[in-house]
Coordinates of C-alpha atoms in Angstrom, one line a residue:
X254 CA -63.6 -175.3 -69.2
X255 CA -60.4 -176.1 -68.7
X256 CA -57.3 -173.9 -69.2
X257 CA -55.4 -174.4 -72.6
X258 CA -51.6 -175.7 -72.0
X259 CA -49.0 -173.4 -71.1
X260 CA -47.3 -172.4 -74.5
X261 CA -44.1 -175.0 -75.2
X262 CA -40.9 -172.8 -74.2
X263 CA -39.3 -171.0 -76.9
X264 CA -36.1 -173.4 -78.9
X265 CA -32.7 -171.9 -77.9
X266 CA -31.8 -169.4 -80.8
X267 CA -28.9 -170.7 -82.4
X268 CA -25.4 -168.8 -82.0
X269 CA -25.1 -165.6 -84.4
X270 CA -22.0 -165.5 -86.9
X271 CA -19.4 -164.1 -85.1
X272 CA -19.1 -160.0 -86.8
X273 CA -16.1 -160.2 -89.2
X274 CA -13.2 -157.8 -88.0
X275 CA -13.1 -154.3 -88.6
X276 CA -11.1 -153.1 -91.1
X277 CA -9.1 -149.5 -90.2
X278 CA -9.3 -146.9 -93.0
X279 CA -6.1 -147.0 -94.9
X280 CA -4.5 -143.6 -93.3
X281 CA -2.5 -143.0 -96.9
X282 CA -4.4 -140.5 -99.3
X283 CA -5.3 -142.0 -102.9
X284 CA -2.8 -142.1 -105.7
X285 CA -2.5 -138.2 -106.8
X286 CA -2.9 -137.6 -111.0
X287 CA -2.6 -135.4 -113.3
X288 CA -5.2 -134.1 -115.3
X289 CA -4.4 -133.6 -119.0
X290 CA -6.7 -130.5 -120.0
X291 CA -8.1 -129.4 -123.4
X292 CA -7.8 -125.7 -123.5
X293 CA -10.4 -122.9 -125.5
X294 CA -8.7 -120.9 -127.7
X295 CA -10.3 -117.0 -128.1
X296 CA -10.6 -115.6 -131.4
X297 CA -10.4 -111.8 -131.0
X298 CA -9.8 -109.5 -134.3
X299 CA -6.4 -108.6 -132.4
X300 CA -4.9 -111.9 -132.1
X301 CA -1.9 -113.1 -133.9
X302 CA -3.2 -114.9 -137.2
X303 CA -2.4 -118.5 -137.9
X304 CA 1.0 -120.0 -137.6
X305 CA 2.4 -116.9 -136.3
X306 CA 0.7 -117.4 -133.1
X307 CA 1.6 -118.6 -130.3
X308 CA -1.6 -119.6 -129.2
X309 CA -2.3 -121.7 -132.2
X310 CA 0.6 -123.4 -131.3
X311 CA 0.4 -124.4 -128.4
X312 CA -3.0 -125.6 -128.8
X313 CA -1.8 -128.1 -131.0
X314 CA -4.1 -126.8 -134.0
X315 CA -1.9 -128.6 -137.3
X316 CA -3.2 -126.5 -139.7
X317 CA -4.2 -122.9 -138.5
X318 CA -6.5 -120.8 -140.6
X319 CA -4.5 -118.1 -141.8
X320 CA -6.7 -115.5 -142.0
X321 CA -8.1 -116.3 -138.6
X322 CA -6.9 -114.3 -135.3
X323 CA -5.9 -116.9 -132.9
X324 CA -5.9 -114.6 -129.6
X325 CA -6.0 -116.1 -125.9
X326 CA -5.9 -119.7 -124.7
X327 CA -7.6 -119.8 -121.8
X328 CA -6.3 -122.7 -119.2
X329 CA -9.2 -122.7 -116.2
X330 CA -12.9 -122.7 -115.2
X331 CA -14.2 -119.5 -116.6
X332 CA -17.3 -120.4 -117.6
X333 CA -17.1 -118.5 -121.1
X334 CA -14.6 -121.0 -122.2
X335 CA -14.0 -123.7 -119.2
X336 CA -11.6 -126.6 -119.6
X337 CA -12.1 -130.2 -119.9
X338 CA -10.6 -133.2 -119.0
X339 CA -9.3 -134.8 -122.4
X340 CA -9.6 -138.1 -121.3
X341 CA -13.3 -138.0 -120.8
X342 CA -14.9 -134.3 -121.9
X343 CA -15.6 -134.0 -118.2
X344 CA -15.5 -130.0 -117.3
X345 CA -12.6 -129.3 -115.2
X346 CA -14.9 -126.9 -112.9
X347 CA -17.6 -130.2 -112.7
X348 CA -14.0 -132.3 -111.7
X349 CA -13.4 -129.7 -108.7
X350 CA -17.0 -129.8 -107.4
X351 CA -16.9 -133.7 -106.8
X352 CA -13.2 -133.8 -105.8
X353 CA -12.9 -130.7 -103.9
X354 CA -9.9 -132.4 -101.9
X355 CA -7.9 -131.6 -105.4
X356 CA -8.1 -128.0 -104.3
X357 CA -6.9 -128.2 -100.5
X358 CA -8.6 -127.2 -97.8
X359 CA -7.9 -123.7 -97.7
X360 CA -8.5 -123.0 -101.0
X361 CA -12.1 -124.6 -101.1
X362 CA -13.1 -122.9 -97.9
X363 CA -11.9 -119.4 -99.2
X364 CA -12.8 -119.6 -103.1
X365 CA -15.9 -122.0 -102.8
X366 CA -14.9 -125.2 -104.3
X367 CA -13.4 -123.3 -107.6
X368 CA -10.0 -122.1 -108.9
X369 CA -9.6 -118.4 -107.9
X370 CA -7.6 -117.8 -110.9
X371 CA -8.2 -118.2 -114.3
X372 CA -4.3 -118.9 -116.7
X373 CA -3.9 -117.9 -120.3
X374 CA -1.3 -117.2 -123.5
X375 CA -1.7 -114.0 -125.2
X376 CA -1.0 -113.6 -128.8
X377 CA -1.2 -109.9 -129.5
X378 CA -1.0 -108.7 -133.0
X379 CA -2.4 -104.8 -132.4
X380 CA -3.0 -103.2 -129.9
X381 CA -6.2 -103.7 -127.1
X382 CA -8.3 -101.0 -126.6
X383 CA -6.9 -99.3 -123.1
X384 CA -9.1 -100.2 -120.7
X385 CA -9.0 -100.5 -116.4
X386 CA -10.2 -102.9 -114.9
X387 CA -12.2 -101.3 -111.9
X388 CA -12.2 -101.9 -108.1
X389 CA -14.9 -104.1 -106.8
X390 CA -17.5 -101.3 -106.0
X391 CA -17.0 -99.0 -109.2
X392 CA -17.0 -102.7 -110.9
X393 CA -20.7 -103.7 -109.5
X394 CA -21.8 -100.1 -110.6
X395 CA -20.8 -100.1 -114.1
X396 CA -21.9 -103.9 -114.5
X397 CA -25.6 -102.6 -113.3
X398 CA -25.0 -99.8 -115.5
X399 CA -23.3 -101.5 -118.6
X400 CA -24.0 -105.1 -118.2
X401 CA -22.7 -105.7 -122.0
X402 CA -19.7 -104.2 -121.7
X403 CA -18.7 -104.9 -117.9
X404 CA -19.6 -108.5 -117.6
X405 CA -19.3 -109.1 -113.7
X406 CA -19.1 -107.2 -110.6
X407 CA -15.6 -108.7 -109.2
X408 CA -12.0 -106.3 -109.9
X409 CA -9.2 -107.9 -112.0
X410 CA -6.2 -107.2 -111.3
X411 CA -4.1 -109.6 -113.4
X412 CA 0.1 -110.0 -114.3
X413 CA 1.5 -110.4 -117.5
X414 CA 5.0 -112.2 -118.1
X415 CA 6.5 -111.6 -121.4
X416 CA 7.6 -114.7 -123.6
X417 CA 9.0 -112.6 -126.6
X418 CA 9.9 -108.9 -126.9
X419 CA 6.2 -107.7 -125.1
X420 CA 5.3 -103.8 -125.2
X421 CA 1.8 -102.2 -123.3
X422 CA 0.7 -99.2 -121.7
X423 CA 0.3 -99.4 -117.8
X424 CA -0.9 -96.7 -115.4
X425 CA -0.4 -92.8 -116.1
X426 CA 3.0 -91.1 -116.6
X427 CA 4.5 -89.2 -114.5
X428 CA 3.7 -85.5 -113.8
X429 CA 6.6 -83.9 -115.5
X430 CA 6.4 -86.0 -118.1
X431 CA 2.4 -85.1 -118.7
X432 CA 3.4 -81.3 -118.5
X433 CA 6.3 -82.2 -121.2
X434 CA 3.1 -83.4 -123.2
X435 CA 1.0 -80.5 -123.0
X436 CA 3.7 -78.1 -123.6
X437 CA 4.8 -79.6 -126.6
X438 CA 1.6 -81.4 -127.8
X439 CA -0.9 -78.6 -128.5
X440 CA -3.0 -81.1 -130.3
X441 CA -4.0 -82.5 -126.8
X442 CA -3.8 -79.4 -124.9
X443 CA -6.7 -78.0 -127.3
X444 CA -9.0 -80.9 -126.7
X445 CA -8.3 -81.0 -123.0
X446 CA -8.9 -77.0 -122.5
X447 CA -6.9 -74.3 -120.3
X448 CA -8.9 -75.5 -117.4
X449 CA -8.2 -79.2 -117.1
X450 CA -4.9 -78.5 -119.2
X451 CA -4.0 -75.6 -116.2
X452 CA -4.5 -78.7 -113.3
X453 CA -2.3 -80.6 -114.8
X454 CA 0.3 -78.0 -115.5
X455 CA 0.1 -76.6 -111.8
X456 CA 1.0 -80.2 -110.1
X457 CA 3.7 -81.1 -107.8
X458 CA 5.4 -84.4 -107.5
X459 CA 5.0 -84.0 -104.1
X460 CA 1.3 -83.5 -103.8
X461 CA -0.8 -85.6 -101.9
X462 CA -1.4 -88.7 -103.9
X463 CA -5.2 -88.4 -104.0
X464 CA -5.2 -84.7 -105.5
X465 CA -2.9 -86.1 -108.0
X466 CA -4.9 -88.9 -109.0
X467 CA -8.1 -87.2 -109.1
X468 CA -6.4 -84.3 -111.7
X469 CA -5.2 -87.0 -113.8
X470 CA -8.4 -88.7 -114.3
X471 CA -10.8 -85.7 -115.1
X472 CA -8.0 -85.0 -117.4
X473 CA -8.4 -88.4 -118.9
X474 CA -12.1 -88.4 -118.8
X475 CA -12.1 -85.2 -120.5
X476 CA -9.8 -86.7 -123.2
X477 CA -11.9 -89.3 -123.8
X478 CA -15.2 -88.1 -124.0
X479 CA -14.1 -85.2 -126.7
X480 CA -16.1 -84.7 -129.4
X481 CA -15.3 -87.2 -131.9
X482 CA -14.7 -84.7 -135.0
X483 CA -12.5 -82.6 -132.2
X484 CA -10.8 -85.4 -132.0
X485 CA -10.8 -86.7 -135.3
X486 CA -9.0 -83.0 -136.5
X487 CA -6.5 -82.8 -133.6
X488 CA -5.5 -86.5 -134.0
X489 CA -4.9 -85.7 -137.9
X490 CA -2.9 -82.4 -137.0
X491 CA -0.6 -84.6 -134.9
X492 CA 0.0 -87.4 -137.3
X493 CA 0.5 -84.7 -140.4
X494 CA 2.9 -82.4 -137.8
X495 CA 4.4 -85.6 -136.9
X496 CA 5.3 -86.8 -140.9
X497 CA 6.8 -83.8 -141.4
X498 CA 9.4 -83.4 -137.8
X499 CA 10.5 -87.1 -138.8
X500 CA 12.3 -85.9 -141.6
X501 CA 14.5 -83.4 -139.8
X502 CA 14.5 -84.9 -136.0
X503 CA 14.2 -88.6 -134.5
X504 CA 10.9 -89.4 -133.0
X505 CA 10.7 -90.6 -129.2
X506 CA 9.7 -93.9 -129.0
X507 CA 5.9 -92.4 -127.7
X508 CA 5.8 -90.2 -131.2
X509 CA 6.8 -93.3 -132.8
X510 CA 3.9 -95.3 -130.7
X511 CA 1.8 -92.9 -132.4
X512 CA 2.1 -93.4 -135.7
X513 CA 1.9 -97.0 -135.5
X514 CA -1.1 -96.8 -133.4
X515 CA -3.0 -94.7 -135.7
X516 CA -2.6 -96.6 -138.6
X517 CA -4.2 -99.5 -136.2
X518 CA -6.8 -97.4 -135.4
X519 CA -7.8 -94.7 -137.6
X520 CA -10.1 -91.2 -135.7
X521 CA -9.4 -93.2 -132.4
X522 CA -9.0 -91.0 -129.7
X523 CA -7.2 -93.7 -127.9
X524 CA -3.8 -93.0 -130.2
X525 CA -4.2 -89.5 -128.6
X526 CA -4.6 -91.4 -125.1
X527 CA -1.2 -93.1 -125.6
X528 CA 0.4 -89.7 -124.8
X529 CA -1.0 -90.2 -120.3
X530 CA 0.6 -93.4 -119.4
X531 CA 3.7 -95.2 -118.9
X532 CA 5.0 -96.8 -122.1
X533 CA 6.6 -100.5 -121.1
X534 CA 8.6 -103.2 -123.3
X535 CA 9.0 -106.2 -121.4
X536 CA 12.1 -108.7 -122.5
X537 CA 11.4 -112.2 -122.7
X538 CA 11.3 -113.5 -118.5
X539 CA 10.4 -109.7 -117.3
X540 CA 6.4 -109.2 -116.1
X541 CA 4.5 -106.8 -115.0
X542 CA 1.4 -106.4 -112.5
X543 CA -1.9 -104.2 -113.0
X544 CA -4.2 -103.4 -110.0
X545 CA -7.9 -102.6 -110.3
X546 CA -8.5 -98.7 -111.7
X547 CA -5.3 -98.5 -113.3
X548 CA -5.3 -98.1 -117.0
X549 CA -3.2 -100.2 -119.6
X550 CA -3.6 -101.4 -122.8
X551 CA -1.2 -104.3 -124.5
X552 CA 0.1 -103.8 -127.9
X553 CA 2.1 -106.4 -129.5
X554 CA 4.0 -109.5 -128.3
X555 CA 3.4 -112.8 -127.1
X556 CA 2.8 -113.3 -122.5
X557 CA 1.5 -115.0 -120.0
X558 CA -1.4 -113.5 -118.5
X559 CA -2.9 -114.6 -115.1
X560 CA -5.9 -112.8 -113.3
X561 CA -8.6 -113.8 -110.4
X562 CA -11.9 -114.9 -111.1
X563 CA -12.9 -112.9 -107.8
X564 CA -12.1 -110.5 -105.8
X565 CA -10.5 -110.5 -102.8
X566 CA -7.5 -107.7 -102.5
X567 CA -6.9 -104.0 -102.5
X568 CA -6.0 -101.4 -104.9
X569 CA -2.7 -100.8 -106.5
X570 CA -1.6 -97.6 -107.5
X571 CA 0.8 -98.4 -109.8
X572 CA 2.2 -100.9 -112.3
X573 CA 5.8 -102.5 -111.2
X574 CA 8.0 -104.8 -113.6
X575 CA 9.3 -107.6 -111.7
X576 CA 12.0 -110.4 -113.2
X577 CA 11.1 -113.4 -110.8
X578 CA 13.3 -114.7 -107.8
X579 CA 15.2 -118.4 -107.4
X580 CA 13.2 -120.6 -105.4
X581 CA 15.0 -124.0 -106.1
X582 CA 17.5 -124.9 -108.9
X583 CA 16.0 -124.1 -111.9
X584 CA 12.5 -122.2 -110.8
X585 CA 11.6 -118.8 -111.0
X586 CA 8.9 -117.5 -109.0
X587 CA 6.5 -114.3 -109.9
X588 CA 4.5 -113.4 -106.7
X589 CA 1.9 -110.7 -107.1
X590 CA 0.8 -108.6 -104.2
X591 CA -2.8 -110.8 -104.8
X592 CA -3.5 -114.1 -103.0
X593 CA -5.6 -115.3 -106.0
X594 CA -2.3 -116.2 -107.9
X595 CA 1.5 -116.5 -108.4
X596 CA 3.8 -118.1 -111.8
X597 CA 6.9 -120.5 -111.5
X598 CA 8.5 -120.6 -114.6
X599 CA 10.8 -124.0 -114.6
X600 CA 13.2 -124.6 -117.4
X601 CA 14.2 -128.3 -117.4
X602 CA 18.1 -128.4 -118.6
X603 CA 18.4 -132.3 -120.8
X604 CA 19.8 -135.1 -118.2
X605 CA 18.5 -133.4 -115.3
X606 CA 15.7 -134.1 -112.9
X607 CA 13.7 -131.0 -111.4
X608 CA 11.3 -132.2 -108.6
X609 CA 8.7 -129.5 -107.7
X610 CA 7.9 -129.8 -104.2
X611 CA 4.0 -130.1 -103.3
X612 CA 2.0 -127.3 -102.7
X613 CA -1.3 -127.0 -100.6
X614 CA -3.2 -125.6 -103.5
X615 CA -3.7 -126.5 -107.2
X616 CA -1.7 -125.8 -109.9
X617 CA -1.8 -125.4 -113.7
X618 CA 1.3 -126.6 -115.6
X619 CA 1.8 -125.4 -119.1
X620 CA 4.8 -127.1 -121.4
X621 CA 5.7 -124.4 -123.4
X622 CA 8.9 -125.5 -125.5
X623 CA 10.1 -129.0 -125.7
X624 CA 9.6 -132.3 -124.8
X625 CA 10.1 -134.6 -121.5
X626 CA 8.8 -136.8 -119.0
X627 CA 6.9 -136.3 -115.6
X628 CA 6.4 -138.3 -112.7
X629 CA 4.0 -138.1 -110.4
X630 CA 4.4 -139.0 -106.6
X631 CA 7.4 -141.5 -107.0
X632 CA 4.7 -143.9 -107.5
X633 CA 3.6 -144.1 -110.5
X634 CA 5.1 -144.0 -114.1
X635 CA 6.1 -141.6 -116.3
X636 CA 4.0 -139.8 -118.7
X637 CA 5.5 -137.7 -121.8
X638 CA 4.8 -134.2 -122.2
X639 CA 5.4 -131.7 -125.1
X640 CA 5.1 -128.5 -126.3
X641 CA 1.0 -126.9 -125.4
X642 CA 0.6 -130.3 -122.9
X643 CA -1.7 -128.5 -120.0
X644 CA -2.2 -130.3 -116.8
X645 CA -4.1 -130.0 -114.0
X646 CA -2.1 -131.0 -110.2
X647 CA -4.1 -131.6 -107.2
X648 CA -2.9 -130.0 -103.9
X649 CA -0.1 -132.1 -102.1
X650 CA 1.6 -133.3 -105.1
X651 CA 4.6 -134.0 -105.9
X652 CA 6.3 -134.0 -109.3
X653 CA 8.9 -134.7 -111.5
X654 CA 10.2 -133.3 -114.7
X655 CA 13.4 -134.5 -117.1
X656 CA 13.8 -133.2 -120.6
X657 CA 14.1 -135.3 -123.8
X658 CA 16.8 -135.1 -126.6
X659 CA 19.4 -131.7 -126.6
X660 CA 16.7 -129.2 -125.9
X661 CA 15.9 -127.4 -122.4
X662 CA 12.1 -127.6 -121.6
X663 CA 10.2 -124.6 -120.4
X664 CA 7.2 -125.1 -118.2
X665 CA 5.0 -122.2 -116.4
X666 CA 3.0 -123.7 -113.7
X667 CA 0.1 -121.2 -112.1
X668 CA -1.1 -122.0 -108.7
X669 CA -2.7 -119.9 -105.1
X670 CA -0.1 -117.8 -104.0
X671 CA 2.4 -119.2 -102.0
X672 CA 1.7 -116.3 -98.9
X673 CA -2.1 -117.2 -98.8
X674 CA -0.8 -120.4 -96.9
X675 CA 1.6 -118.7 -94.2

């Protein structure tokens, strides 16, 4: 049998297509935008009530209900009341987590792809309860303990920057001051008891901090955890004693505080509380700053309020009013002692152009009187903005602001605190 035939040789393949050249990523980052927000507004019983508030305002609500409280708008990703894009409905925390170069690097690395602060407007009609936000370890015990009331584990700090005339309560009086109290308030002295009453009374100025601190809050504890018809008699001793001085003396502003708070608040052993802590009216421009553990309580006026949405920084002992420093023509800057935030307010005189410099964070910009235009990068066009316009700025961006018609324009922008970066 003969061998079959070598197989034919194989046909010369035919040339391949030459590869088409390759094309080098374009090294300039995409057009930055602003994101036009819609913001939730909070409803709480001690909000201003229709067209008297701010907050209704600004959130652009024609027609407010006016028997409805409107309290807080809330400009972030809380997830209790998170912010959308308007364009689309798209959550602005869903936004972050498929464009996390919005945030910056540093910021995504250190928060986790999310906005470490969280921006509102306050509205305050009567007074909050006083509260204190705690430190992050008392904070995950009382949320084990009292999940209802303390909602998270994480301290909050926050700052407050008054738009109108703005009074609270922020972090206990002094010691000769409290002594003043119990000597001339026996209403309080009775509830607290010769004991506690005599640790207060035998404190130096000069004491060690923590001994101070430590007398002042079993003092406070004790206060608050009276019986409630001790308290309900002493508190109606004081407002009856009080009635009756005010027709032969001039109250202090704190007797005065009083009054009005009881009327607010009727058997509340809170009005009786007033008497322990520091008793602040902001001006219009001046803020103040609360650390973790230290007690406050707002009471009437309309602020900015900023505060993290983790925690990340230490204690402070005490509150401090600040007025904002220059930081270009036309920009004041409110830094906190906490990397989570800092406030620019920017007030935008008519025929002038402010450019805010970019920023390797985000930022939240809030129009809150008048009318202009912004500009975004030099490259794109204008868009108009007005009074309650919120915006969302990706890091690196810069912008542009000029006012409309004879009117200034006032803009707060929120953003990562400047020293975080350095």
């Amino acid at each position: 049998m003969e061998d079959p035939p070598p197989p034919p040789p194989p046909e010369p393949e035919p040339d391949a297509p030459a590869s088409p050249p390759r094309e080098e990523p374009d090294p300039s980052p995409p057009p930055r935008r602003l994101l036009r927000l819609r913001c939730a507004v909070q409803h709480y019983e001690w909000g201003r009530r229709g067209a008297a508030s701010l907050v209704a305002r600004l959130a652009g609500d024609a027609d407010p209900d006016p028997d409805c409280p409107y309290a807080e708008l809330w400009m972030g990703t809380h997830p209790s009341a998170p912010s959308t894009i308007l364009d689309d409905g798209t959550p602005l925390r869903d936004w972050l987590a498929l464009n996390p170069d919005a945030l910056g690097p540093a910021v995504a690395a250190r928060w986790g792809g999310d906005l470490p602060f969280l921006f509102k407007v306050l509205s305050v009609a009567k007074a909050l309860s006083i509260q204190a936000h705690p430190d992050k370890k008392l904070a995950e015990v009382l949320h084990a303990l009292r999940p209802s009331t303390y909602k998270d584990g994480n301290h909050k700090p926050e700052m407050a920057i008054a738009v109108t005339e703005f009074r609270a309560l922020c972090g206990f009086a002094g010691i000769e001051e409290l002594k003043d109290v119990l000597r001339t308030v026996p209403e309080v002295e009775g509830l607290l008891g010769h004991e506690y009453a005599g640790k207060i009374l035998s404190l130096k100025e000069y004491e060690g901090g923590n001994e101070v601190k430590s007398n002042l809050k079993s003092a406070f504890a004790k206060l608050m955890t009276a019986n409630r018809d001790m308290v309900s008699e002493a508190l109606a001793k004081l407002i009856n004693r009080l009635n009756t001085e005010s027709k032969i003396r001039t109250l202090t502003d704190k007797e005065q505080l009083v009054l009005s708070l009881e009327r607010q608040y009727q058997e509340d052993v809170g009005v009786l509380a007033t008497l322990f802590f520091n008793y602040v009216k902001l001006s219009p421009g001046e803020a103040l700053y609360i650390g973790a553990n230290e007690p406050h309580a707002y009471l009437s006026g309309n602020a900015l309020n900023v505060w993290p949405l983790q925690t990340m920084l230490s204690v402070l002992n005490f509150p401090e009013i600040m007025r904002g420093v220059p930081v270009q023509p036309y920009v004041r800057r409110y830094t906190p002692p906490f990397d989570e935030f800092e406030v620019d307010c920017c007030l935008v005189p008519p025929g002038e152009l402010v450019v805010i410099s970019p920023v390797p964070g985000p930022s939240i910009f809030l129009v809150m009187t008048g009318e202009g235009e912004v500009q975004v990068d030099s490259v794109t066009d204008g868009e108009k903005a007005k009074e309650g316009d919120v915006f969302f700025v990706p890091a690196y961006t810069e912008l542009k602001f000029s006012a409309c018609g004879p009117e200034f324009m006032q803009l707060y922008r929120a953003g990562v605190n400047s020293r975080f970066f350095s």
